[in-house]
Amino acid sequence: MKKIVVLTGAGMSVESGLKTFRDADGLWENYPVQQVATHEGWLADPTLVTNFYNMLRRKCWDVKPNEGHRLVAKLEEQYDVTVVTQNVDNLHEQAGSSHVIHLHGELMKVCSSRDVDDPRYQMTLTRDNCEVEPGTLAGDGSLLRPFIVFFGEAVPNITIAVEEVQQADILVIIGTSLAVYPAAGLVHYVKPGTPIYLIDPSPAVGSGIQHLTHIQKGASEGMKTLCTMLEGK
């Protein structure tokens, strides 16, 4: 069975109604990044940060996977599929994808602020219990913080993602400008000659990448086109 690795960015979830962080009307519009997405911001005002991510979780539970998410999950019927996502939502999982690597953390999880990556103190929140009361402590006595990779923090799952990309027979990239590192560097780890499909409506992305087919559409329409193309191979 051929192995497909799918790398997804913010454009994957836009059709579900989730704004991207970087757009003019994006999620950061009322909050400086430094306040809500850095370690310094967390130390300065953990209550503000906790409430910000409570708000994002409420928004996230109001949206559903789009056709693009569902078609990515459907690839598992014929391929060994790993999804590597820059997104912190859980829409891939909701759509049925069984192997998802989150590079930038998971919105629906909280963790110890002393040791983010200690699985003993990580908790998954549910739709009915998606808010954290500011001041709540993790099992190790530290404040419970969002399981999000803040700007400037290490991306622990990048090593796992590199290993997956190195084994890929096909790489599919959806809804990312390939401008955010380290995720953007994953494209350089494919085996020589590996076909790469880029699904993104912008004409400006993907230049200079070898063996690249640019499907200049949004996530859902682009995935429909890709599935048709793969059927002929």
Short mmCIF file of the C-alpha atoms (twelve columns), coordinates in Angstrom:
data_MODEL
# 
_entry.id   MODEL 
# 
loop_
_atom_site.group_PDB 
_atom_site.id 
_atom_site.type_symbol 
_atom_site.label_atom_id 
_atom_site.label_alt_id 
_atom_site.label_comp_id 
_atom_site.label_asym_id 
_atom_site.label_seq_id 
_atom_site.Cartn_x 
_atom_site.Cartn_y 
_atom_site.Cartn_z 
_atom_site.pdbx_PDB_model_num 
ATOM 1   C CA . MET A 1   0.000   0.000  0.000   1 
ATOM 2   C CA . LYS A 2   1.433   3.378  -1.005  1 
ATOM 3   C CA . LYS A 3   2.064   5.946  1.689   1 
ATOM 4   C CA . ILE A 4   0.598   9.449  1.406   1 
ATOM 5   C CA . VAL A 5   1.601   12.224 3.763   1 
ATOM 6   C CA . VAL A 6   -0.786  15.194 3.814   1 
ATOM 7   C CA . LEU A 7   0.571   18.488 5.184   1 
ATOM 8   C CA . THR A 8   -2.216  20.934 6.023   1 
ATOM 9   C CA . GLY A 9   -2.268  24.571 7.049   1 
ATOM 10  C CA . ALA A 10  -4.859  27.187 7.954   1 
ATOM 11  C CA . GLY A 11  -6.437  27.139 4.483   1 
ATOM 12  C CA . MET A 12  -7.639  23.592 5.197   1 
ATOM 13  C CA . SER A 13  -10.068 24.805 7.862   1 
ATOM 14  C CA . VAL A 14  -11.178 28.115 6.331   1 
ATOM 15  C CA . GLU A 15  -14.055 26.441 4.475   1 
ATOM 16  C CA . SER A 16  -15.318 25.134 7.806   1 
ATOM 17  C CA . GLY A 17  -15.621 28.693 9.040   1 
ATOM 18  C CA . LEU A 18  -12.434 28.988 11.082  1 
ATOM 19  C CA . LYS A 19  -10.544 32.169 10.342  1 
ATOM 20  C CA . THR A 20  -6.815  31.963 9.815   1 
ATOM 21  C CA . PHE A 21  -4.593  33.719 12.302  1 
ATOM 22  C CA . ARG A 22  -2.804  35.842 9.743   1 
ATOM 23  C CA . ASP A 23  -5.660  37.229 7.666   1 
ATOM 24  C CA . ALA A 24  -6.697  40.847 8.129   1 
ATOM 25  C CA . ASP A 25  -9.853  39.782 9.969   1 
ATOM 26  C CA . GLY A 26  -8.195  36.768 11.528  1 
ATOM 27  C CA . LEU A 27  -8.206  35.401 15.036  1 
ATOM 28  C CA . TRP A 28  -5.517  37.757 16.258  1 
ATOM 29  C CA . GLU A 29  -7.433  40.921 15.335  1 
ATOM 30  C CA . ASN A 30  -8.282  41.974 18.884  1 
ATOM 31  C CA . TYR A 31  -5.305  40.398 20.605  1 
ATOM 32  C CA . PRO A 32  -1.624  41.122 20.059  1 
ATOM 33  C CA . VAL A 33  0.183   37.847 19.367  1 
ATOM 34  C CA . GLN A 34  2.629   38.637 22.153  1 
ATOM 35  C CA . GLN A 35  -0.218  38.644 24.683  1 
ATOM 36  C CA . VAL A 36  -1.882  35.335 23.852  1 
ATOM 37  C CA . ALA A 37  0.605   33.157 21.987  1 
ATOM 38  C CA . THR A 38  4.004   33.544 23.627  1 
ATOM 39  C CA . HIS A 39  5.499   32.184 26.824  1 
ATOM 40  C CA . GLU A 40  6.089   35.755 27.975  1 
ATOM 41  C CA . GLY A 41  2.418   36.571 27.426  1 
ATOM 42  C CA . TRP A 42  1.420   33.515 29.446  1 
ATOM 43  C CA . LEU A 43  3.678   34.509 32.350  1 
ATOM 44  C CA . ALA A 44  2.411   38.096 32.258  1 
ATOM 45  C CA . ASP A 45  -1.315  37.288 32.265  1 
ATOM 46  C CA . PRO A 46  -2.273  33.599 32.396  1 
ATOM 47  C CA . THR A 47  -5.928  34.531 32.989  1 
ATOM 48  C CA . LEU A 48  -6.113  36.457 29.702  1 
ATOM 49  C CA . VAL A 49  -4.452  33.598 27.815  1 
ATOM 50  C CA . THR A 50  -6.688  30.967 29.427  1 
ATOM 51  C CA . ASN A 51  -9.830  32.923 28.536  1 
ATOM 52  C CA . PHE A 52  -8.616  33.523 24.964  1 
ATOM 53  C CA . TYR A 53  -8.252  29.791 24.335  1 
ATOM 54  C CA . ASN A 54  -11.578 29.111 26.064  1 
ATOM 55  C CA . MET A 55  -13.103 31.433 23.457  1 
ATOM 56  C CA . LEU A 56  -11.312 29.652 20.602  1 
ATOM 57  C CA . ARG A 57  -12.537 26.267 21.821  1 
ATOM 58  C CA . ARG A 58  -16.126 27.480 21.856  1 
ATOM 59  C CA . LYS A 59  -15.709 28.700 18.280  1 
ATOM 60  C CA . CYS A 60  -14.121 25.411 17.246  1 
ATOM 61  C CA . TRP A 61  -16.994 23.294 18.577  1 
ATOM 62  C CA . ASP A 62  -19.376 25.360 16.451  1 
ATOM 63  C CA . VAL A 63  -17.753 24.252 13.177  1 
ATOM 64  C CA . LYS A 64  -17.659 20.953 11.341  1 
ATOM 65  C CA . PRO A 65  -15.178 19.267 8.986   1 
ATOM 66  C CA . ASN A 66  -15.562 20.294 5.361   1 
ATOM 67  C CA . GLU A 67  -15.500 18.134 2.241   1 
ATOM 68  C CA . GLY A 68  -11.732 18.549 2.048   1 
ATOM 69  C CA . HIS A 69  -11.267 17.032 5.510   1 
ATOM 70  C CA . ARG A 70  -13.610 14.174 4.627   1 
ATOM 71  C CA . LEU A 71  -11.802 13.418 1.351   1 
ATOM 72  C CA . VAL A 72  -8.435  13.368 3.141   1 
ATOM 73  C CA . ALA A 73  -9.885  10.800 5.564   1 
ATOM 74  C CA . LYS A 74  -11.336 8.800  2.653   1 
ATOM 75  C CA . LEU A 75  -7.833  8.356  1.193   1 
ATOM 76  C CA . GLU A 76  -7.278  5.792  3.962   1 
ATOM 77  C CA . GLU A 77  -9.450  3.359  2.001   1 
ATOM 78  C CA . GLN A 78  -6.646  2.966  -0.543  1 
ATOM 79  C CA . TYR A 79  -3.505  4.400  1.017   1 
ATOM 80  C CA . ASP A 80  -1.470  4.450  4.213   1 
ATOM 81  C CA . VAL A 81  -2.172  8.060  5.187   1 
ATOM 82  C CA . THR A 82  -0.496  10.321 7.739   1 
ATOM 83  C CA . VAL A 83  -1.804  13.850 8.228   1 
ATOM 84  C CA . VAL A 84  0.723   16.406 9.462   1 
ATOM 85  C CA . THR A 85  -1.142  19.572 10.382  1 
ATOM 86  C CA . GLN A 86  -0.157  23.050 11.457  1 
ATOM 87  C CA . ASN A 87  -3.724  23.543 12.670  1 
ATOM 88  C CA . VAL A 88  -4.683  23.240 16.324  1 
ATOM 89  C CA . ASP A 89  -8.314  22.285 15.621  1 
ATOM 90  C CA . ASN A 90  -9.447  18.656 15.647  1 
ATOM 91  C CA . LEU A 91  -11.369 18.722 12.349  1 
ATOM 92  C CA . HIS A 92  -9.190  16.030 10.739  1 
ATOM 93  C CA . GLU A 93  -9.977  13.675 13.602  1 
ATOM 94  C CA . GLN A 94  -13.674 14.558 13.451  1 
ATOM 95  C CA . ALA A 95  -13.650 13.735 9.721   1 
ATOM 96  C CA . GLY A 96  -12.202 10.288 10.410  1 
ATOM 97  C CA . SER A 97  -8.462  10.598 9.837   1 
ATOM 98  C CA . SER A 98  -6.821  8.040  12.120  1 
ATOM 99  C CA . HIS A 99  -3.180  9.190  12.129  1 
ATOM 100 C CA . VAL A 100 -2.812  12.936 12.730  1 
ATOM 101 C CA . ILE A 101 0.389   14.658 13.866  1 
ATOM 102 C CA . HIS A 102 -0.201  18.147 15.291  1 
ATOM 103 C CA . LEU A 103 2.867   20.351 14.889  1 
ATOM 104 C CA . HIS A 104 1.576   23.378 16.766  1 
ATOM 105 C CA . GLY A 105 -0.352  21.695 19.547  1 
ATOM 106 C CA . GLU A 106 -4.003  20.852 20.074  1 
ATOM 107 C CA . LEU A 107 -6.649  23.343 21.069  1 
ATOM 108 C CA . MET A 108 -8.748  20.706 22.799  1 
ATOM 109 C CA . LYS A 109 -5.949  19.738 25.192  1 
ATOM 110 C CA . VAL A 110 -4.475  21.403 28.258  1 
ATOM 111 C CA . CYS A 111 -1.267  20.558 30.058  1 
ATOM 112 C CA . SER A 112 1.174   21.399 32.794  1 
ATOM 113 C CA . SER A 113 2.836   24.793 32.428  1 
ATOM 114 C CA . ARG A 114 5.944   23.366 34.103  1 
ATOM 115 C CA . ASP A 115 6.401   20.528 31.602  1 
ATOM 116 C CA . VAL A 116 4.161   20.884 28.550  1 
ATOM 117 C CA . ASP A 117 5.117   17.530 27.051  1 
ATOM 118 C CA . ASP A 118 4.607   15.355 30.145  1 
ATOM 119 C CA . PRO A 119 1.665   13.147 29.098  1 
ATOM 120 C CA . ARG A 120 0.722   12.511 32.745  1 
ATOM 121 C CA . TYR A 121 -0.608  16.041 33.030  1 
ATOM 122 C CA . GLN A 122 -2.229  16.417 29.618  1 
ATOM 123 C CA . MET A 123 -6.013  16.419 29.476  1 
ATOM 124 C CA . THR A 124 -8.403  16.377 26.523  1 
ATOM 125 C CA . LEU A 125 -11.404 18.660 26.929  1 
ATOM 126 C CA . THR A 126 -14.860 17.798 25.620  1 
ATOM 127 C CA . ARG A 127 -17.627 19.811 24.002  1 
ATOM 128 C CA . ASP A 128 -19.499 19.913 27.325  1 
ATOM 129 C CA . ASN A 129 -16.373 20.745 29.293  1 
ATOM 130 C CA . CYS A 130 -14.254 22.891 26.977  1 
ATOM 131 C CA . GLU A 131 -13.454 25.795 29.276  1 
ATOM 132 C CA . VAL A 132 -10.749 26.027 31.899  1 
ATOM 133 C CA . GLU A 133 -11.313 28.135 34.975  1 
ATOM 134 C CA . PRO A 134 -8.345  30.543 35.288  1 
ATOM 135 C CA . GLY A 135 -6.101  29.411 38.121  1 
ATOM 136 C CA . THR A 136 -6.855  25.692 37.701  1 
ATOM 137 C CA . LEU A 137 -3.814  23.563 38.518  1 
ATOM 138 C CA . ALA A 138 -2.385  20.581 36.670  1 
ATOM 139 C CA . GLY A 139 -1.523  17.363 38.506  1 
ATOM 140 C CA . ASP A 140 2.003   18.593 39.212  1 
ATOM 141 C CA . GLY A 141 0.772   21.727 40.949  1 
ATOM 142 C CA . SER A 142 1.592   24.151 38.113  1 
ATOM 143 C CA . LEU A 143 -1.038  26.210 36.325  1 
ATOM 144 C CA . LEU A 144 -2.971  24.362 33.634  1 
ATOM 145 C CA . ARG A 145 -2.090  25.947 30.283  1 
ATOM 146 C CA . PRO A 146 -3.221  25.443 26.679  1 
ATOM 147 C CA . PHE A 147 -1.447  22.574 24.899  1 
ATOM 148 C CA . ILE A 148 -0.329  24.977 22.197  1 
ATOM 149 C CA . VAL A 149 3.164   25.542 20.838  1 
ATOM 150 C CA . PHE A 150 3.629   29.230 21.579  1 
ATOM 151 C CA . PHE A 151 5.714   31.383 19.251  1 
ATOM 152 C CA . GLY A 152 9.383   30.868 20.021  1 
ATOM 153 C CA . GLU A 153 8.876   27.429 21.587  1 
ATOM 154 C CA . ALA A 154 10.298  24.221 20.151  1 
ATOM 155 C CA . VAL A 155 8.110   22.101 17.841  1 
ATOM 156 C CA . PRO A 156 8.632   18.627 19.337  1 
ATOM 157 C CA . ASN A 157 6.637   16.723 16.696  1 
ATOM 158 C CA . ILE A 158 8.682   18.044 13.775  1 
ATOM 159 C CA . THR A 159 11.120  15.109 14.066  1 
ATOM 160 C CA . ILE A 160 8.266   12.609 13.804  1 
ATOM 161 C CA . ALA A 161 6.853   14.538 10.835  1 
ATOM 162 C CA . VAL A 162 10.224  14.456 9.052   1 
ATOM 163 C CA . GLU A 163 10.389  10.678 9.446   1 
ATOM 164 C CA . GLU A 164 6.903   10.332 7.938   1 
ATOM 165 C CA . VAL A 165 7.725   12.582 4.967   1 
ATOM 166 C CA . GLN A 166 10.927  10.654 4.282   1 
ATOM 167 C CA . GLN A 167 8.828   7.496  3.813   1 
ATOM 168 C CA . ALA A 168 6.140   9.104  1.654   1 
ATOM 169 C CA . ASP A 169 5.390   7.874  -1.855  1 
ATOM 170 C CA . ILE A 170 3.197   10.956 -2.399  1 
ATOM 171 C CA . LEU A 171 3.199   14.296 -0.557  1 
ATOM 172 C CA . VAL A 172 0.031   16.408 -0.565  1 
ATOM 173 C CA . ILE A 173 0.137   19.988 0.744   1 
ATOM 174 C CA . ILE A 174 -3.147  21.781 1.420   1 
ATOM 175 C CA . GLY A 175 -3.834  25.359 2.443   1 
ATOM 176 C CA . THR A 176 -0.432  26.499 3.563   1 
ATOM 177 C CA . SER A 177 1.753   29.255 2.171   1 
ATOM 178 C CA . LEU A 178 4.893   27.215 2.939   1 
ATOM 179 C CA . ALA A 179 6.165   30.278 4.761   1 
ATOM 180 C CA . VAL A 180 5.967   29.042 8.370   1 
ATOM 181 C CA . TYR A 181 8.986   27.061 9.532   1 
ATOM 182 C CA . PRO A 182 9.803   24.428 10.528  1 
ATOM 183 C CA . ALA A 183 6.736   22.959 8.773   1 
ATOM 184 C CA . ALA A 184 7.637   24.582 5.444   1 
ATOM 185 C CA . GLY A 185 10.946  22.738 5.446   1 
ATOM 186 C CA . LEU A 186 9.260   19.323 5.387   1 
ATOM 187 C CA . VAL A 187 9.004   19.459 1.597   1 
ATOM 188 C CA . HIS A 188 12.803  19.106 1.407   1 
ATOM 189 C CA . TYR A 189 12.756  15.675 3.081   1 
ATOM 190 C CA . VAL A 190 10.863  13.754 0.388   1 
ATOM 191 C CA . LYS A 191 12.651  11.002 -1.497  1 
ATOM 192 C CA . PRO A 192 14.006  12.136 -4.911  1 
ATOM 193 C CA . GLY A 193 11.295  11.960 -7.542  1 
ATOM 194 C CA . THR A 194 8.396   11.870 -5.083  1 
ATOM 195 C CA . PRO A 195 5.310   13.535 -6.626  1 
ATOM 196 C CA . ILE A 196 4.098   16.558 -4.668  1 
ATOM 197 C CA . TYR A 197 0.585   17.956 -5.027  1 
ATOM 198 C CA . LEU A 198 -0.066  21.462 -3.729  1 
ATOM 199 C CA . ILE A 199 -3.700  22.472 -3.217  1 
ATOM 200 C CA . ASP A 200 -3.930  26.216 -2.670  1 
ATOM 201 C CA . PRO A 201 -5.820  28.959 -4.523  1 
ATOM 202 C CA . SER A 202 -2.879  31.359 -4.397  1 
ATOM 203 C CA . PRO A 203 -0.658  31.349 -7.502  1 
ATOM 204 C CA . ALA A 204 2.335   32.559 -5.502  1 
ATOM 205 C CA . VAL A 205 3.104   29.414 -3.505  1 
ATOM 206 C CA . GLY A 206 5.179   26.402 -4.431  1 
ATOM 207 C CA . SER A 207 7.586   27.978 -6.894  1 
ATOM 208 C CA . GLY A 208 10.910  26.212 -7.173  1 
ATOM 209 C CA . ILE A 209 9.712   22.863 -5.767  1 
ATOM 210 C CA . GLN A 210 10.548  19.919 -8.015  1 
ATOM 211 C CA . HIS A 211 7.952   17.375 -9.179  1 
ATOM 212 C CA . LEU A 212 5.200   19.738 -8.032  1 
ATOM 213 C CA . THR A 213 1.656   19.790 -9.381  1 
ATOM 214 C CA . HIS A 214 -0.183  22.926 -8.251  1 
ATOM 215 C CA . ILE A 215 -3.952  22.503 -8.014  1 
ATOM 216 C CA . GLN A 216 -5.020  26.122 -7.736  1 
ATOM 217 C CA . LYS A 217 -8.244  25.585 -5.795  1 
ATOM 218 C CA . GLY A 218 -9.529  25.629 -2.237  1 
ATOM 219 C CA . ALA A 219 -9.316  22.569 -0.006  1 
ATOM 220 C CA . SER A 220 -12.574 20.833 -0.952  1 
ATOM 221 C CA . GLU A 221 -12.509 21.415 -4.709  1 
ATOM 222 C CA . GLY A 222 -8.779  20.748 -4.762  1 
ATOM 223 C CA . MET A 223 -9.191  17.420 -2.982  1 
ATOM 224 C CA . LYS A 224 -11.911 16.397 -5.455  1 
ATOM 225 C CA . THR A 225 -9.482  17.129 -8.297  1 
ATOM 226 C CA . LEU A 226 -6.655  15.269 -6.574  1 
ATOM 227 C CA . CYS A 227 -8.800  12.178 -5.944  1 
ATOM 228 C CA . THR A 228 -9.667  12.088 -9.650  1 
ATOM 229 C CA . MET A 229 -5.999  12.410 -10.583 1 
ATOM 230 C CA . LEU A 230 -4.961  9.628  -8.207  1 
ATOM 231 C CA . GLU A 231 -7.615  7.283  -9.585  1 
ATOM 232 C CA . GLY A 232 -5.795  7.345  -12.903 1 
ATOM 233 C CA . LYS A 233 -2.492  6.212  -11.378 1 
# 
